[in-house]
């Protein structure tokens, strides 16, 4: 069966070359592959997670050890694949629900049991080795007379969630996940301490009302260092992130080269962003000399800010109004002029607003980065904590709270003005 | 008959490997000085057709000649130079909202000025004078230094017209210029376009939603339905039957004044 | 030059004028601080102490600085369009029609900013900030581009990371006598984030209705409850998770995952509560009117008119928070909160760079996956 072309293309068939046929095969075949594979992977992944969590809870509660499967790994793999096949053939699976499709007969009716059975059997030779998916429609669908069709509620009565397989699945998953989480992170002694030892923090709170005045000047100086760390980090990050954001915006980077630059930048940035500034600070404290603590902290904030700002900026660029670009292009303007008159006016305010937001975050982060030795007020806090100097630590915390609150307020006010 | 100003031959545009067909083999000719109105339902390909003519959208197949030049063969660079002669106004005005009216109007001269100067926002004195003259023409002289987003819809569209006038165009493409406006403002905007057509001899291609507006302003009408040309003729020729054919059986003509 | 000869007594305007003066005063104060910093830094003190000498002044210095900056601020206010006036948009327009030339060349739109007083001041402040930042943060480009020998060692070892202890527990690393593998600790970390998010959302959900103006009504009790709940959200939100972790680590036990969970939960309640209640305040009042008109009670209004409108964004915020919590939980061990961070900082202290690399790589993979997952789900919901 030929793919379903719109009318226009059926008329133009004679003009089509072999290359067009190959390109067409790839386009529709890869589309199929992507659709079926993502559904299958979602189902298998979902079942695997459920299995692992359930085993985790059983092992944890019965032996107190940590383990992930009750059976050998090969049995686990086979079981997951088989369960996914059954779920997809005899019900509306999690993957189907995510893709908003369901299994129907080609003529639109409800699938008969023998058809579902055939679908299930053929699933193993079509989906598992992937070859069947390159055909359009895929082999197992063709042979069983079933197809994945967009799901509609038309003519159905909605079922309550606990009677759908996905509903049961999600509820079970949540249940075991919470059970596993509680069993592994919370111990009885800790809970008892939580409810009986609140008094240990009293010395802390007391210092909030009677701060140690002898360290105020020192604390203010450390605070200034923290503020400047955040400010310089943000400023330098903006200088790097603004040009990068243009290279990381999908709508501006077209073509093969453009797309590869886009992908490389986006992936790098998301990796950098996944590492907390604290970890970056550890790295930079080794990189530059330890005496340059604020500089190392600043570099940590800088690296994290660059990746975060690039993402925020690029997303903003991706959502600019294409109408203005059209209008300026239509006047005969070249690329640079379009950039200057159609793109930049749309992004200036959001960029400033994002920068302020990031500055706000950087102030918070700068206090945290200090704790690993990144300079500023965080370092002072850690120093007092290590020395069990609770009053002084409480005083420093009081200052941190005041600073963060003030900056938060300021940046929110300024951003409200910009919007 | 004289050599036609604009010739569109077998224009076809498909998106996504044939999943969406926007234009199907559309051919027509336009004489210099005509006011051609394109009508049709939303999604019938009106916008695509207009954008193919200044190649904001690349046609899949077919040829377009303007003034004897086959613009579908021009290189991107040549096309940019050619676009200076083609003004365009838009349904949603597409103005730089945060900039002044003056800046918006001056962008019409971008194609005529060296890049480095325009990047710094420097436009020659003659351009600024022209901008003020054009603003006076659309009745917005005193708003020259007001931010564009502070204007009403009708005023914004008039700024769009002034921007198109700055290009001193031979051809004006108007993509649903009044759809976002109320009826009273619509007429005032249409009259400015008509004035360009009559006084400056600009050939106008306008897509319109309402047949009554098309009848009132157009010297000729073409109709698109699902990307196909279904009508080409004088405004009077559209009777009830033709109307139903273009807009579908349930349509009812609405008078707008 | 504009001289203010008349002083309007309009109170709102007076307040703004005072605010503008305060802003100018503050910016001159900042300039004075910068000048003092550099004077201290270069002439008066030996370099090692520079950090702690920024505010050293002779006895007469303080009053001199305060009065001098005030004088400068007043002078700026009187002689033109100062920065404070610009910020508060207190412009005094010249009362004369523009000449044709001015209109044509765009004088009406104003002078270029670098020729105005506020513009010069802004540029000055910016330059001062950069210069001060450079010194206070001790920026040293040489150190950045010529790393130490230790750094080169670290780079040599960290690639490739050593995944030896990914599945097998590292016998050298023990928490309360039990050795852990990277995988086991990572799972615990993710569970910490999960519990904190679920607990936080469960508490924030009912609280958020008490922190919504439109639900609480305008009775005195309503005002009181609203004020208390909103105040709680604001105060607790501005205290960083890390600080909460310190408190709970002292309270419960240093390194207990429960301390981390409690810290994350508290911050989650406050942050989510604020977002939730803002969302509740932003609902379309139409359905509420409809349910009230049909005779619904306040609970029924919430169930049938408010909840359906806010549930999607509640999910989106919760997923967003989950994402943040996963990130935070990886490093909360630094202040005694437990989780994979314990291992991270252990390897860092031991200088086991290859093993540290494996831990960081695992964190990156998990955080990245959670980020992607929550991003996709949020796209789906909104």
Coordinates of C-alpha atoms in Angstrom, one line a residue, chain B residues 18-224:
Chain B
X18 CA 3.3 17.3 0.5
X19 CA 1.4 17.1 3.8
X20 CA 0.0 20.6 3.4
X21 CA -0.7 22.2 0.0
X22 CA -1.1 25.9 0.2
X23 CA -1.2 26.9 -3.5
X24 CA -2.1 24.7 -6.4
X25 CA -1.1 25.8 -9.9
X26 CA -2.2 29.4 -9.6
X27 CA -1.8 31.6 -12.7
X28 CA -2.9 35.2 -13.3
X29 CA -1.8 38.5 -14.7
X30 CA -2.0 42.0 -13.3
X31 CA -1.8 45.2 -15.3
X32 CA 0.1 48.3 -14.1
X33 CA -2.1 50.4 -11.9
X34 CA -4.7 47.8 -11.1
X35 CA -6.2 47.4 -7.6
X36 CA -6.5 43.6 -7.4
X37 CA -8.3 42.1 -4.5
X38 CA -7.8 38.5 -3.4
X39 CA -10.6 37.0 -1.5
X40 CA -11.2 33.6 0.1
X41 CA -11.7 31.9 3.4
X42 CA -9.0 31.8 6.1
X43 CA -6.4 29.2 5.1
X44 CA -7.2 29.4 1.4
X45 CA -3.7 30.5 0.6
X46 CA -4.1 34.3 0.3
X47 CA -1.2 35.1 2.6
X48 CA 1.0 32.5 1.0
X49 CA 0.3 33.9 -2.5
X50 CA 1.2 37.4 -1.4
X51 CA 4.4 36.3 0.3
X52 CA 5.4 34.2 -2.7
X53 CA 5.3 37.4 -4.8
X54 CA 8.1 39.1 -2.8
X55 CA 9.6 35.7 -1.9
X56 CA 9.2 35.9 1.8
X57 CA 8.1 32.4 1.1
X58 CA 9.9 30.4 -1.5
X59 CA 7.5 28.9 -4.1
X60 CA 7.8 25.2 -4.7
X61 CA 7.1 25.5 -8.4
X62 CA 6.0 28.1 -10.9
X63 CA 7.4 31.4 -12.1
X64 CA 6.7 35.0 -11.2
X65 CA 7.5 38.0 -13.4
X66 CA 7.4 41.6 -12.2
X67 CA 7.9 44.2 -14.9
X68 CA 9.5 41.6 -17.1
X69 CA 12.0 40.4 -14.5
X70 CA 11.6 36.7 -13.5
X71 CA 11.9 37.2 -9.7
X72 CA 11.8 33.5 -9.0
X73 CA 15.3 33.3 -10.6
X74 CA 16.9 36.1 -8.7
X75 CA 19.7 35.4 -6.2
X76 CA 18.9 36.3 -2.6
X77 CA 21.0 39.4 -3.0
X78 CA 19.3 40.5 -6.1
X79 CA 15.9 39.8 -4.5
X80 CA 16.7 42.0 -1.6
X81 CA 17.4 44.9 -4.0
X82 CA 14.2 44.1 -5.9
X83 CA 12.1 44.1 -2.7
X84 CA 12.7 47.8 -2.3
X85 CA 10.2 48.3 -5.1
X86 CA 7.6 46.1 -3.4
X87 CA 5.9 47.6 -0.3
X88 CA 4.0 45.4 2.1
X89 CA 1.5 46.0 4.9
X90 CA 0.3 43.4 7.3
X91 CA -2.8 42.3 9.2
X92 CA -1.1 42.8 12.6
X93 CA 0.8 45.9 11.4
X94 CA 4.2 44.3 12.4
X95 CA 5.6 47.5 13.8
X96 CA 8.5 47.8 16.2
X97 CA 6.3 48.3 19.2
X98 CA 8.9 49.8 21.5
X99 CA 10.3 52.3 18.9
X100 CA 9.0 55.6 17.9
X101 CA 6.7 56.1 14.9
X102 CA 9.5 57.9 13.1
X103 CA 11.9 55.0 13.5
X104 CA 9.3 52.6 12.2
X105 CA 8.7 54.7 9.2
X106 CA 12.4 55.1 8.5
X107 CA 12.8 51.3 8.4
X108 CA 11.2 51.6 5.0
X109 CA 14.5 53.1 3.8
X110 CA 16.7 50.3 5.1
X111 CA 17.2 48.9 1.6
X112 CA 18.4 52.2 0.2
X113 CA 21.0 53.0 2.9
X114 CA 24.4 51.6 3.7
X115 CA 24.2 48.9 6.4
X116 CA 26.7 50.4 8.9
X117 CA 24.8 53.7 9.0
X118 CA 21.4 52.1 9.6
X119 CA 22.8 49.9 12.3
X120 CA 23.7 53.1 14.2
X121 CA 20.3 54.5 13.5
X122 CA 21.7 57.2 11.2
X123 CA 19.4 58.1 8.2
X124 CA 20.2 60.9 5.8
X125 CA 18.4 64.2 6.1
X126 CA 16.4 63.6 2.9
X127 CA 15.0 60.3 4.3
X128 CA 13.9 62.1 7.5
X129 CA 12.2 64.8 5.4
X130 CA 10.5 62.1 3.3
X131 CA 9.4 60.3 6.5
X132 CA 7.7 63.5 7.8
X133 CA 6.0 64.1 4.5
X134 CA 4.7 60.6 4.4
X135 CA 3.5 60.8 8.0
X136 CA 1.7 64.1 7.1
X137 CA 0.1 62.3 4.3
X138 CA -1.4 59.6 6.5
X139 CA -2.3 62.3 9.1
X140 CA 0.1 61.3 11.8
X141 CA 2.7 64.1 11.8
X142 CA 2.2 65.1 15.4
X143 CA 2.6 61.5 16.5
X144 CA 6.1 61.3 14.9
X145 CA 7.9 60.8 18.2
X146 CA 5.3 58.7 20.0
X147 CA 6.0 55.1 20.7
X148 CA 4.2 52.9 18.2
X149 CA 2.4 50.8 20.8
X150 CA 0.7 53.9 22.2
X151 CA -1.3 54.3 19.0
X152 CA -4.6 52.8 18.1
X153 CA -5.0 50.0 15.6
X154 CA -6.0 52.2 12.8
X155 CA -3.2 54.6 13.5
X156 CA -0.7 51.7 13.6
X157 CA -1.8 50.5 10.2
X158 CA -1.4 54.0 8.9
X159 CA 2.2 54.0 10.2
X160 CA 2.5 50.7 8.2
X161 CA 1.3 52.5 5.1
X162 CA 3.8 55.3 5.7
X163 CA 6.5 52.7 6.0
X164 CA 5.5 51.2 2.7
X165 CA 5.4 54.7 1.1
X166 CA 9.0 55.3 2.2
X167 CA 10.1 52.6 -0.2
X168 CA 8.5 54.5 -3.0
X169 CA 7.0 51.3 -4.3
X170 CA 5.7 50.3 -7.6
X171 CA 3.8 47.4 -6.1
X172 CA 2.0 47.2 -2.8
X173 CA 1.1 43.9 -1.2
X174 CA -1.5 44.3 1.5
X175 CA -2.1 41.1 3.6
X176 CA -5.5 41.5 5.2
X177 CA -4.8 45.2 6.0
X178 CA -8.1 45.8 7.8
X179 CA -9.0 42.4 9.4
X180 CA -7.8 43.6 12.8
X181 CA -9.6 46.9 12.7
X182 CA -13.2 48.0 13.3
X183 CA -15.4 48.9 10.3
X184 CA -15.1 52.6 10.5
X185 CA -11.3 52.6 10.7
X186 CA -11.2 50.0 8.0
X187 CA -12.6 52.4 5.5
X188 CA -10.1 55.1 6.4
X189 CA -7.2 52.7 6.0
X190 CA -8.6 51.4 2.7
X191 CA -8.9 55.0 1.4
X192 CA -5.2 55.6 2.1
X193 CA -4.4 52.5 0.1
X194 CA -6.7 53.6 -2.7
X195 CA -5.1 57.0 -2.7
X196 CA -1.7 55.3 -3.2
X197 CA -3.2 53.4 -6.1
X198 CA -4.8 56.4 -7.8
X199 CA -2.3 59.2 -7.2
X200 CA 1.0 57.4 -7.2
X201 CA 0.0 54.8 -9.7
X202 CA 1.0 52.0 -7.4
X203 CA -0.2 48.6 -8.4
X204 CA -2.0 47.1 -5.4
X205 CA -2.6 43.4 -4.4
X206 CA -4.7 43.3 -1.4
X207 CA -6.2 40.3 0.3
X208 CA -9.5 41.1 2.1
X209 CA -11.9 39.2 4.2
X210 CA -15.1 41.0 3.4
X211 CA -16.6 40.9 -0.1
X212 CA -18.3 44.3 0.4
X213 CA -14.9 45.9 0.9
X214 CA -13.5 44.1 -2.1
X215 CA -16.4 45.3 -4.3
X216 CA -16.0 48.8 -3.1
X217 CA -12.2 49.2 -3.6
X218 CA -11.1 46.6 -6.1
X219 CA -10.9 47.1 -9.8
X220 CA -10.6 43.3 -10.2
X221 CA -11.1 40.4 -7.9
X222 CA -9.5 36.9 -7.8
X223 CA -10.7 34.2 -5.4
X224 CA -8.8 31.4 -3.9

